[in-house]
Amino acid sequence: MSSDNTTKAETTVGAAPSTPPKRHRPVLVQMETPNLVPERELGKMPVLQAEHLGIDFGGLTAVDDFNIAMGRTEISGLIGPNGAGKTTIFNLLTNVYKPTRGTILLDGYDTAGKSVVEVNKMGIARTFQNIRLFNKMTVEENVLVGFGNSMSTHLLTDVFRLSKHWKQEAEFHDKAMDLLGIFSMQGLAHERAGNLPYGAQRRLEILRALATNPKVLLLDEPAAGMNPAETEELMENIEKIRDDFQIAILLIEHDMNFVMGICEVIGVLDYGRIIAKGTPEEIQNDPKVIEAYLGKQGVK
Ligand SMILES: Nc1ncnc2c1ncn2[C@@H]1O[C@H](COP(=O)(O)OP(=O)(O)OP(=O)(O)O)[C@@H](O)[C@H]1O
Ligand SMILES: [Mg+2]
């Protein structure tokens, strides 16, 4: 959990921002709550906080006592076996599910009672484990949908009307092309999203989420189905997105090279509860984690 290099968090606000460190050897700070943040975030209000979050589905407790405090430019990971509750946590954080217990603060504001769209507008955006794009729309139109915070609507008529309207706006077109540039996808702008290869669809989903101008980006298995070269490129681009947009990124992933290579803080979930939290190094050497998960993943 905690390491030798952790100290008690200070509570003063307003420390000078610093450039996020490059890969590995992050220094994590133990907070008074059961949370860790990178040292550079000390004294700043976490952008996302959840305390004692939980949800029951009938007799099944899918998530229990989940706590997180994310620094504003932190990249964190959530790992654990199938069915551990990882996606359910994303559904809780985005108000797709109403928590049975616990609190979520987004940039200091309680999200209780807000709709999915309202929470998105407050600053949290996500991608889905099972890709959800508007397959018949173009790549660019999918990004334009993000600008309108319209992710909640699946009424194609609405979407087409909005996208037609925005298409007249050169400004939005330019913004969309800028976003597509992150993954060098400008040349695909007029392709139907449904015709893209799987990896490109995953990348487009990230861009659509980014188009909603989030403070926190949640990625549910972003590297799933990608080949090693695509995965390596995605890692670099996720770090670039964090640096360029100065946002926090929380990701779920079963690809341990990806998680260990990119995350500063990792939480391990098992049967709905966090069983360990720490740096990649701490997590890889934690016997509880090896027993519950990593041993089965074949990670050295
Ligand atoms: N709406 C729901 N109703 C009932 N049970 C649910 C619901 N959503 C999730 N669950 C249950 O909650 C548990 C956690 O599921 P979840 O999808 O969060 O797992 P996960 O960690 O994302 O797994 P995976 O790695 O396979 O994606 C599972 O037992 C699942 O069946
Ligand atoms: Mg899942």
Coordinates of C-alpha atoms in Angstrom, one line a residue, residues 110-283:
D110 CA -21.3 16.7 -5.2
T111 CA -22.7 14.8 -8.2
A112 CA -25.5 13.2 -6.3
G113 CA -28.8 13.5 -8.2
K114 CA -27.2 14.8 -11.4
S115 CA -28.0 13.1 -14.7
V116 CA -25.4 11.4 -16.9
V117 CA -25.3 14.4 -19.2
E118 CA -25.1 16.9 -16.3
V119 CA -22.1 15.0 -14.8
N120 CA -20.5 14.9 -18.2
K121 CA -20.9 18.7 -18.4
M122 CA -19.4 19.0 -14.9
G123 CA -16.3 17.4 -16.3
I124 CA -16.2 13.7 -16.4
A125 CA -16.1 11.7 -19.7
R126 CA -15.7 8.1 -20.5
T127 CA -15.2 5.4 -23.1
F128 CA -17.0 2.1 -22.9
Q129 CA -15.7 -1.5 -22.6
N130 CA -18.0 -2.3 -25.6
I131 CA -17.3 0.4 -28.1
R132 CA -20.3 2.8 -28.5
L133 CA -19.9 4.9 -31.6
F134 CA -22.5 6.2 -34.0
N135 CA -21.5 3.7 -36.6
K136 CA -23.4 5.2 -39.5
M137 CA -22.0 8.7 -38.9
T138 CA -18.6 9.8 -40.0
V139 CA -15.6 10.0 -37.8
E140 CA -15.7 13.7 -37.7
E141 CA -19.5 13.7 -36.9
N142 CA -18.8 11.4 -34.0
V143 CA -16.3 13.9 -32.6
L144 CA -18.8 16.8 -33.2
V145 CA -21.4 14.9 -31.1
G146 CA -18.9 15.2 -28.2
F147 CA -18.8 19.0 -28.5
G148 CA -22.5 19.1 -27.9
N149 CA -22.3 17.0 -24.7
S150 CA -24.8 14.9 -26.6
M151 CA -23.6 11.5 -25.5
S152 CA -26.9 10.7 -23.8
T153 CA -29.0 10.9 -26.9
H154 CA -29.2 8.0 -29.2
L155 CA -31.8 9.6 -31.4
L156 CA -30.1 9.7 -34.7
T157 CA -32.5 12.4 -36.0
D158 CA -31.3 14.7 -33.2
V159 CA -27.7 13.8 -33.8
F160 CA -27.9 14.5 -37.6
R161 CA -29.6 17.8 -37.0
L162 CA -27.0 18.9 -34.5
S163 CA -24.1 17.6 -36.6
K164 CA -25.5 19.4 -39.7
H165 CA -25.8 22.6 -37.8
W166 CA -22.2 22.3 -36.5
K167 CA -20.8 21.4 -39.8
Q168 CA -21.6 25.0 -40.8
E169 CA -19.4 26.1 -38.1
A170 CA -15.8 26.1 -39.4
E171 CA -14.7 26.6 -35.8
F172 CA -16.0 23.2 -34.8
H173 CA -14.6 21.6 -37.9
D174 CA -11.2 22.9 -37.0
K175 CA -11.5 21.8 -33.4
A176 CA -12.6 18.3 -34.6
M177 CA -9.6 18.1 -36.9
D178 CA -7.3 19.2 -34.2
L179 CA -8.6 16.4 -32.0
L180 CA -8.4 13.8 -34.8
G181 CA -4.8 14.9 -35.2
I182 CA -3.9 13.5 -31.8
F183 CA -4.2 10.0 -33.3
S184 CA -3.3 11.1 -36.9
M185 CA -6.9 10.4 -37.9
Q186 CA -7.6 13.5 -40.0
G187 CA -7.5 11.5 -43.2
L188 CA -10.3 9.3 -41.8
A189 CA -12.6 12.3 -41.0
H190 CA -15.2 11.3 -43.7
E191 CA -15.1 7.6 -43.2
R192 CA -18.1 5.9 -41.5
A193 CA -17.1 5.1 -37.9
G194 CA -18.5 1.6 -38.3
N195 CA -16.0 0.9 -41.2
L196 CA -13.0 1.7 -39.1
P197 CA -10.7 -1.1 -37.8
Y198 CA -11.3 -2.0 -34.2
G199 CA -8.2 -0.1 -32.8
A200 CA -9.2 3.1 -34.7
Q201 CA -12.7 2.8 -33.3
R202 CA -11.3 2.7 -29.8
R203 CA -9.1 5.8 -30.5
L204 CA -12.1 7.6 -31.9
E205 CA -14.1 6.9 -28.8
I206 CA -11.3 8.5 -26.7
L207 CA -11.5 11.6 -29.0
R208 CA -15.2 11.8 -28.7
A209 CA -14.9 11.7 -24.9
L210 CA -12.2 14.4 -25.1
A211 CA -14.4 16.6 -27.2
T212 CA -16.7 17.0 -24.2
N213 CA -13.8 19.0 -22.6
P214 CA -13.5 16.8 -19.5
K215 CA -11.4 17.3 -16.4
V216 CA -11.4 13.6 -15.8
L217 CA -11.3 11.0 -18.5
L218 CA -12.3 7.4 -17.7
L219 CA -11.1 4.7 -20.2
D220 CA -12.6 1.3 -19.9
E221 CA -10.1 -1.2 -21.5
P222 CA -8.7 1.2 -24.1
A223 CA -6.1 -1.2 -25.3
A224 CA -8.5 -4.2 -25.7
G225 CA -8.1 -5.8 -29.1
M226 CA -5.1 -3.7 -30.0
N227 CA -1.8 -5.2 -31.3
P228 CA 1.4 -4.5 -29.4
A229 CA 2.5 -1.6 -31.7
E230 CA -0.9 0.1 -31.4
T231 CA -0.8 -0.4 -27.6
E232 CA 2.6 1.2 -27.3
E233 CA 1.4 4.1 -29.4
L234 CA -1.7 4.5 -27.3
M235 CA 0.4 4.6 -24.1
E236 CA 2.4 7.5 -25.6
N237 CA -0.7 9.3 -26.7
I238 CA -2.5 8.9 -23.4
E239 CA 0.4 10.6 -21.7
K240 CA 0.4 13.3 -24.4
I241 CA -3.3 13.9 -23.8
R242 CA -2.7 14.2 -20.1
D243 CA 0.1 16.6 -20.7
D244 CA -1.6 18.7 -23.4
F245 CA -5.0 18.9 -21.8
Q246 CA -3.8 18.8 -18.2
I247 CA -6.5 16.3 -17.2
A248 CA -6.7 13.3 -15.0
I249 CA -7.1 9.9 -16.6
L250 CA -8.4 6.8 -14.8
L251 CA -8.2 3.6 -16.8
I252 CA -9.3 0.0 -16.5
E253 CA -7.1 -2.5 -18.4
H254 CA -6.2 -6.1 -18.4
D255 CA -3.0 -5.5 -20.4
M256 CA -0.5 -5.4 -17.5
N257 CA 2.4 -4.0 -19.5
F258 CA 0.1 -1.1 -20.4
V259 CA -1.1 -0.5 -16.9
M260 CA 2.3 -0.9 -15.3
G261 CA 3.9 1.3 -17.9
I262 CA 1.6 4.2 -17.8
C263 CA -0.2 4.5 -14.4
E264 CA 1.2 6.4 -11.4
V265 CA -1.3 4.9 -8.9
I266 CA -3.0 1.6 -9.3
G267 CA -5.9 0.3 -7.3
V268 CA -6.7 -3.5 -7.3
L269 CA -10.2 -4.5 -7.0
D270 CA -11.4 -8.0 -6.0
Y271 CA -15.0 -8.9 -5.3
G272 CA -15.9 -5.2 -5.3
R273 CA -13.4 -4.1 -2.8
I274 CA -10.0 -2.5 -3.2
I275 CA -7.4 -4.9 -1.8
A276 CA -4.3 -2.9 -2.6
K277 CA -3.3 0.6 -3.8
G278 CA 0.2 1.7 -4.8
T279 CA 2.8 2.4 -7.4
P280 CA 3.2 -0.2 -10.2
E281 CA 6.2 -1.6 -8.4
E282 CA 4.4 -2.0 -5.1
I283 CA 1.4 -3.6 -6.9

